[in-house]
C-alpha positions as CSV (number, residue, x, y, z in Angstrom):
1,M,-27.9,1.2,52.3
2,N,-28.0,-1.5,55.0
3,I,-30.3,-4.5,54.7
4,S,-31.0,-6.3,58.0
5,L,-30.1,-9.9,58.5
6,K,-33.8,-10.8,58.8
7,K,-34.5,-9.2,55.4
8,R,-31.5,-10.8,53.8
9,L,-32.7,-14.2,54.9
10,A,-36.1,-13.4,53.4
11,L,-34.5,-12.3,50.2
12,E,-32.4,-15.6,50.0
13,F,-35.6,-17.7,50.4
14,Y,-37.3,-15.6,47.7
15,R,-34.3,-16.0,45.5
16,L,-34.8,-19.8,45.7
17,Y,-38.5,-19.4,44.9
18,R,-37.7,-17.1,42.0
19,H,-35.3,-19.6,40.4
20,N,-37.8,-22.4,40.8
21,E,-40.4,-20.2,39.1
22,I,-38.0,-19.6,36.2
23,K,-37.3,-23.3,35.9
24,M,-41.0,-24.2,35.8
25,H,-42.2,-20.9,34.1
26,P,-45.9,-21.5,34.6
27,L,-47.9,-19.1,32.3
28,T,-50.4,-17.4,34.6
29,Y,-50.7,-13.8,33.3
30,F,-51.5,-13.1,29.7
31,F,-51.7,-9.6,28.2
32,W,-53.6,-8.9,25.0
33,E,-52.8,-5.5,23.4
34,C,-56.2,-5.4,21.6
35,T,-55.7,-2.0,20.0
36,L,-53.2,0.8,19.6
37,R,-55.9,3.4,19.2
38,C,-56.2,5.8,22.1
39,N,-58.6,8.7,23.0
40,L,-55.9,10.6,25.0
41,N,-52.5,12.1,24.2
42,C,-50.6,11.4,27.4
43,L,-47.3,13.2,28.1
44,H,-45.5,10.0,29.2
45,C,-46.8,7.4,26.7
46,G,-44.1,4.8,25.9
47,S,-46.1,2.5,23.8
48,D,-46.4,2.3,20.0
49,C,-49.4,4.5,20.2
50,V,-47.0,7.3,19.4
51,K,-47.1,6.0,15.9
52,E,-49.9,5.8,13.4
53,A,-52.1,3.1,14.8
54,I,-52.3,-0.1,12.9
55,P,-55.7,-1.9,12.7
56,D,-57.1,-3.6,15.8
57,M,-56.3,-7.3,16.0
58,P,-59.5,-9.2,15.0
59,R,-60.9,-10.9,18.1
60,E,-61.1,-14.2,16.3
61,D,-57.3,-14.2,15.9
62,F,-56.7,-13.8,19.6
63,M,-59.3,-16.4,20.5
64,K,-57.5,-18.9,18.3
65,V,-54.4,-18.3,20.5
66,L,-56.4,-18.9,23.7
67,D,-57.8,-22.1,22.1
68,S,-54.3,-23.3,21.3
69,L,-53.3,-22.7,25.0
70,A,-56.3,-24.6,26.4
71,P,-54.6,-28.0,26.7
72,H,-51.8,-26.5,28.6
73,I,-53.4,-24.0,30.9
74,D,-55.3,-24.3,34.2
75,P,-58.0,-21.7,34.0
76,K,-58.0,-21.3,37.8
77,N,-54.4,-20.0,37.7
78,F,-54.6,-17.9,34.5
79,I,-55.9,-14.4,33.8
80,V,-56.2,-12.5,30.5
81,V,-55.5,-8.7,30.9
82,I,-56.7,-6.5,28.0
83,T,-54.7,-3.4,27.4
84,G,-53.9,-1.0,24.6
85,G,-53.9,1.8,23.5
86,E,-57.2,2.2,25.2
87,P,-59.3,-1.0,25.2
88,L,-62.6,1.0,25.4
89,M,-61.9,2.2,21.8
90,R,-63.0,-1.2,20.6
91,K,-66.8,-1.3,20.1
92,D,-66.6,-5.1,20.3
93,L,-64.9,-5.2,23.7
94,E,-67.9,-6.8,25.4
95,E,-67.9,-9.5,22.7
96,C,-64.2,-10.1,23.3
97,G,-64.9,-10.5,27.0
98,K,-67.7,-12.9,26.5
99,E,-65.5,-15.1,24.3
100,I,-62.7,-15.1,26.9
101,Q,-65.3,-15.9,29.6
102,K,-66.8,-18.7,27.5
103,R,-63.4,-20.4,27.5
104,G,-63.3,-20.4,31.2
105,Y,-60.8,-17.7,31.8
106,A,-61.0,-14.7,34.1
107,W,-60.2,-11.4,32.4
108,G,-59.4,-7.9,33.4
109,M,-58.4,-4.6,31.7
110,V,-56.4,-1.5,32.1
111,T,-58.2,1.8,31.2
112,N,-57.9,5.5,31.4
113,G,-61.7,5.6,32.0
114,L,-62.4,8.4,29.6
115,A,-64.9,6.4,27.5
116,M,-66.4,4.5,30.5
117,T,-70.1,5.0,31.2
118,P,-72.4,3.2,33.6
119,S,-74.0,1.2,30.8
120,R,-70.7,0.3,29.4
121,F,-69.4,-0.8,32.8
122,T,-72.5,-2.9,33.3
123,G,-72.0,-4.5,29.9
124,L,-68.4,-5.4,30.7
125,L,-69.3,-6.9,34.0
126,N,-72.0,-9.0,32.3
127,A,-69.3,-10.1,29.8
128,G,-67.2,-11.4,32.7
129,L,-64.9,-8.5,33.7
130,K,-63.2,-9.5,37.0
131,S,-60.6,-6.8,37.5
132,L,-59.8,-3.3,36.5
133,T,-56.9,-0.9,36.8
134,I,-57.7,2.8,36.4
135,S,-55.1,5.5,35.9
136,L,-55.3,8.3,38.4
137,D,-52.3,10.6,37.8
138,G,-52.8,13.4,40.2
139,L,-55.5,15.8,41.4
140,E,-57.7,17.3,38.7
141,N,-55.4,19.8,37.2
142,S,-52.2,17.8,37.2
143,H,-54.1,14.6,36.0
144,N,-55.6,16.5,33.1
145,H,-52.3,18.0,32.2
146,F,-50.6,14.6,32.3
147,R,-53.4,13.0,30.2
148,G,-54.0,15.9,27.8
149,D,-57.7,16.2,28.3
150,K,-59.7,18.5,30.5
151,H,-62.3,15.8,31.2
152,S,-59.9,13.0,31.9
153,F,-59.9,13.3,35.7
154,E,-63.6,13.5,35.9
155,H,-64.1,10.2,34.0
156,A,-61.2,8.4,35.7
157,W,-62.6,9.2,39.1
158,K,-66.2,8.2,38.1
159,T,-64.8,4.9,36.9
160,I,-63.0,4.3,40.2
161,R,-66.2,5.1,42.1
162,M,-68.2,2.7,39.9
163,A,-65.7,-0.1,40.5
164,S,-65.8,0.5,44.2
165,Q,-69.5,-0.1,44.3
166,V,-69.3,-3.7,43.0
167,K,-69.0,-6.4,45.6
168,N,-66.1,-8.9,45.3
169,F,-64.6,-7.0,42.4
170,T,-60.9,-6.5,42.1
171,Y,-59.7,-3.1,41.1
172,D,-57.0,-0.5,41.9
173,A,-56.1,3.0,41.1
174,M,-52.7,3.5,39.5
175,T,-50.7,6.7,39.9
176,C,-47.6,7.5,37.8
177,V,-45.5,9.9,39.9
178,N,-44.0,13.0,38.3
179,K,-42.7,16.4,39.5
180,E,-46.2,17.9,39.2
181,N,-48.1,15.4,41.3
182,L,-45.4,14.3,43.8
183,A,-46.5,16.8,46.4
184,E,-50.2,15.8,45.8
185,L,-49.7,12.2,46.9
186,P,-50.9,12.8,50.5
187,E,-54.1,14.4,49.2
188,I,-54.6,11.7,46.7
189,R,-54.2,9.1,49.4
190,D,-56.7,10.9,51.7
191,M,-59.2,11.2,48.8
192,L,-58.9,7.5,48.1
193,I,-59.3,6.5,51.7
194,K,-62.3,8.8,52.2
195,N,-64.1,7.2,49.3
196,G,-63.4,3.7,50.5
197,I,-60.9,2.8,47.8
198,K,-59.0,-0.3,49.0
199,R,-56.0,-0.7,46.6
200,W,-53.6,1.9,45.2
201,R,-50.6,1.2,43.0
202,I,-47.8,3.8,42.6
203,A,-45.2,3.8,39.9
204,T,-42.4,5.9,38.7
205,V,-42.3,6.7,34.9
206,F,-39.6,4.9,33.1
207,P,-37.6,6.8,30.5
208,K,-39.0,5.5,27.2
209,G,-41.3,7.0,24.6
210,R,-42.4,10.6,25.2
211,A,-41.3,10.4,28.8
212,K,-37.6,10.0,27.9
213,E,-36.9,13.7,27.1
214,N,-39.7,15.3,29.1
215,P,-38.3,17.0,32.3
216,L,-41.6,16.5,34.1
217,F,-40.8,12.9,34.6
218,Q,-37.1,13.2,35.5
219,L,-37.3,13.0,39.2
220,T,-34.2,14.0,41.1
221,N,-32.7,11.2,43.3
222,S,-34.1,13.1,46.4
223,E,-37.6,13.2,44.8
224,F,-37.2,9.5,43.8
225,K,-36.5,8.6,47.5
226,Q,-39.5,10.7,48.6
227,V,-41.8,8.5,46.6
228,F,-40.7,5.4,48.6
229,D,-40.7,7.2,51.9
230,F,-44.3,8.2,51.2
231,I,-45.3,4.6,50.3
232,R,-43.7,3.3,53.5
233,E,-45.4,5.9,55.6
234,T,-48.8,5.1,54.0
235,K,-48.4,1.4,54.5
236,Q,-47.8,2.1,58.2
237,L,-51.1,3.8,58.4
238,K,-52.9,0.6,57.4
239,K,-55.8,2.4,55.9
240,I,-55.3,1.5,52.3
241,S,-53.3,-1.3,50.5
242,V,-50.6,0.7,48.7
243,N,-47.7,-0.8,46.7
244,Y,-45.0,0.3,44.5
245,G,-45.2,-1.2,41.0
246,C,-43.2,-4.3,40.0
247,E,-40.2,-2.3,38.8
248,G,-36.6,-2.5,40.2
249,F,-34.9,-4.0,43.3
250,L,-35.2,-1.5,46.2
251,G,-32.6,-2.7,48.7
252,S,-33.7,-1.9,52.3
253,Y,-37.0,-0.7,51.0
254,E,-38.0,-4.2,49.9
255,K,-41.0,-5.5,51.8
256,N,-41.6,-2.0,53.1
257,V,-43.1,-0.5,50.0
258,R,-44.6,-3.6,48.3
259,N,-45.9,-6.9,49.6
260,Y,-43.4,-9.1,47.8
261,P,-39.7,-8.7,47.0
262,F,-38.7,-7.6,43.5
263,F,-39.2,-10.2,40.7
264,C,-39.3,-9.3,37.0
265,R,-41.8,-12.0,35.9
266,A,-41.6,-11.1,32.2
267,G,-41.2,-14.3,30.3
268,V,-41.4,-16.3,33.5
269,N,-45.1,-16.1,34.3
270,I,-46.1,-13.3,31.9
271,S,-46.6,-13.4,28.2
272,S,-48.4,-11.1,25.8
273,V,-49.8,-10.8,22.3
274,L,-49.3,-7.3,20.8
275,C,-51.6,-5.7,18.4
276,D,-49.6,-6.8,15.3
277,G,-49.4,-10.4,16.6
278,S,-46.0,-10.1,18.1
279,I,-45.4,-12.4,21.1
280,S,-43.6,-10.7,24.0
281,A,-43.9,-10.7,27.8
282,C,-45.0,-7.4,29.3
283,P,-46.4,-5.1,26.5
284,S,-43.6,-2.7,27.4
285,L,-41.1,-5.1,26.0
286,R,-40.7,-4.7,22.2
287,G,-37.9,-4.5,19.7
288,D,-35.3,-7.2,20.3
289,Y,-37.4,-8.7,23.1
290,I,-40.1,-10.0,20.7
291,Q,-40.1,-13.8,20.7
292,G,-42.3,-14.6,17.7
293,N,-45.6,-13.8,16.1
294,I,-48.9,-15.6,16.4
295,Y,-49.4,-15.5,12.6
296,K,-46.4,-17.8,12.1
297,D,-45.6,-19.4,15.5
298,D,-47.4,-21.5,18.0
299,L,-47.5,-19.5,21.2
300,W,-47.2,-22.5,23.5
301,D,-44.1,-23.7,21.6
302,V,-42.7,-20.2,21.9
303,W,-43.5,-20.1,25.6
304,Q,-41.8,-23.4,26.3
305,N,-38.7,-23.0,24.1
306,R,-37.9,-19.3,23.8
307,Y,-37.8,-16.4,26.3
308,Q,-34.2,-17.3,27.2
309,V,-33.2,-13.6,27.3
310,M,-35.8,-13.2,30.1
311,R,-35.1,-16.4,32.0
312,D,-31.4,-16.6,32.0
313,R,-30.2,-13.2,33.1
314,R,-26.5,-13.7,33.2
315,W,-26.1,-11.6,30.1
316,A,-27.3,-8.6,32.2
317,K,-24.3,-8.8,34.5
318,I,-22.5,-5.9,32.7
319,D,-21.5,-2.4,33.6
320,E,-22.4,-1.5,37.2
321,C,-24.3,-4.7,37.6
322,K,-21.1,-6.7,37.1
323,S,-19.8,-5.8,40.6
324,C,-23.0,-5.1,42.4
325,K,-23.4,-6.7,45.8
326,Y,-27.1,-7.0,45.2
327,W,-26.9,-8.9,42.0
328,R,-28.2,-12.2,43.5
329,Y,-31.5,-10.5,44.5
330,C,-31.9,-8.2,41.5
331,E,-30.3,-10.0,38.5
332,G,-30.2,-6.9,36.3
333,S,-33.5,-5.1,37.3
334,S,-36.6,-4.9,35.2
335,L,-36.2,-5.7,31.5
336,H,-38.2,-2.7,30.4
337,L,-35.5,-0.5,31.9
338,R,-32.9,-2.0,29.6
339,D,-32.5,-0.7,26.1
340,E,-34.0,-3.0,23.5
341,K,-30.8,-3.2,21.5
342,T,-27.8,-2.3,23.6
343,K,-29.4,-3.8,26.8
344,E,-27.9,-1.0,28.8
345,L,-29.7,-0.2,32.1
346,A,-31.5,3.2,32.2
347,Y,-31.0,3.5,35.9
348,C,-30.5,1.5,39.1
349,H,-33.1,2.0,41.8
350,V,-30.7,1.1,44.6
351,K,-28.0,3.4,43.4
352,R,-30.5,6.3,43.1
353,L,-31.8,5.7,46.6
354,E,-28.2,5.4,48.0
355,D,-27.2,8.6,46.3
356,A,-30.2,10.3,47.9
357,G,-29.0,9.2,51.3
358,A,-31.0,6.0,51.9
């Protein structure tokens, strides 16, 4: 895989920017895992929803955390993203949103759309909802298989259409690629474009939770490369803003399949409060990546003085990473691809692409 001189220079400048962000670590993106309850049984689920759900976090407990952050946060550069489980399982979600809005913060959410109705959507907008990510994992049959519900596609698509009708509203459709929906990507793209959808995010499913042993999500290296070739081709059409998710350094595909070079911002700009009060970064990071708990620790103190495992990545220079020529741009790839205990890397994006002939 050859990276042009121009792209290498861009990566070098971005490396300086990345290290400055790590040094300053401004907290700008804050996840709240408000529930572990879910109304679907998705084939790929990697969250703790696979376990018997613990009670929802009382909204008052999370608001206390926001209040403790207030002296240190610029609301103009800070967003709360509500996730789960499925956030719509909470009957008080609108009240949660109003409390976040009252404190001056923008907030968004990630949803499968199954429980979204026009009246619920209006209520959330009135409660300050500013952004929405809706899962769309294939055409009707493949999406419903993926999500385990025969009505899932219908409701996801209705939610996307509702979001598209709101002026100045930020939303995107999110597609997790697997063997079943890979060939459908062009048709999904055309459907989104035809209906005026402006933003589309594509991800590959990382091997955790239920996805780890399911062959549906084990793309061959050739299929893996096909995903990035498709995104690059779609970007060249300039009819929809499409980007690969934030995962993994991509070598020569950098800047061709997403707008910014790879940067794992977990613990650098991103923090989270999980349903049991655990303090992490991305909600995907659990186990040994947990940095504290809101019921015994001050989150701002944790943010300022912990997260070393995420900010100083020299520990990740092991195994294949030890001699990798791309280390300076990658620094060990995405943390959620590393085992929570052994810290071994599940797979390297660049190696997979190179093995596929990129």
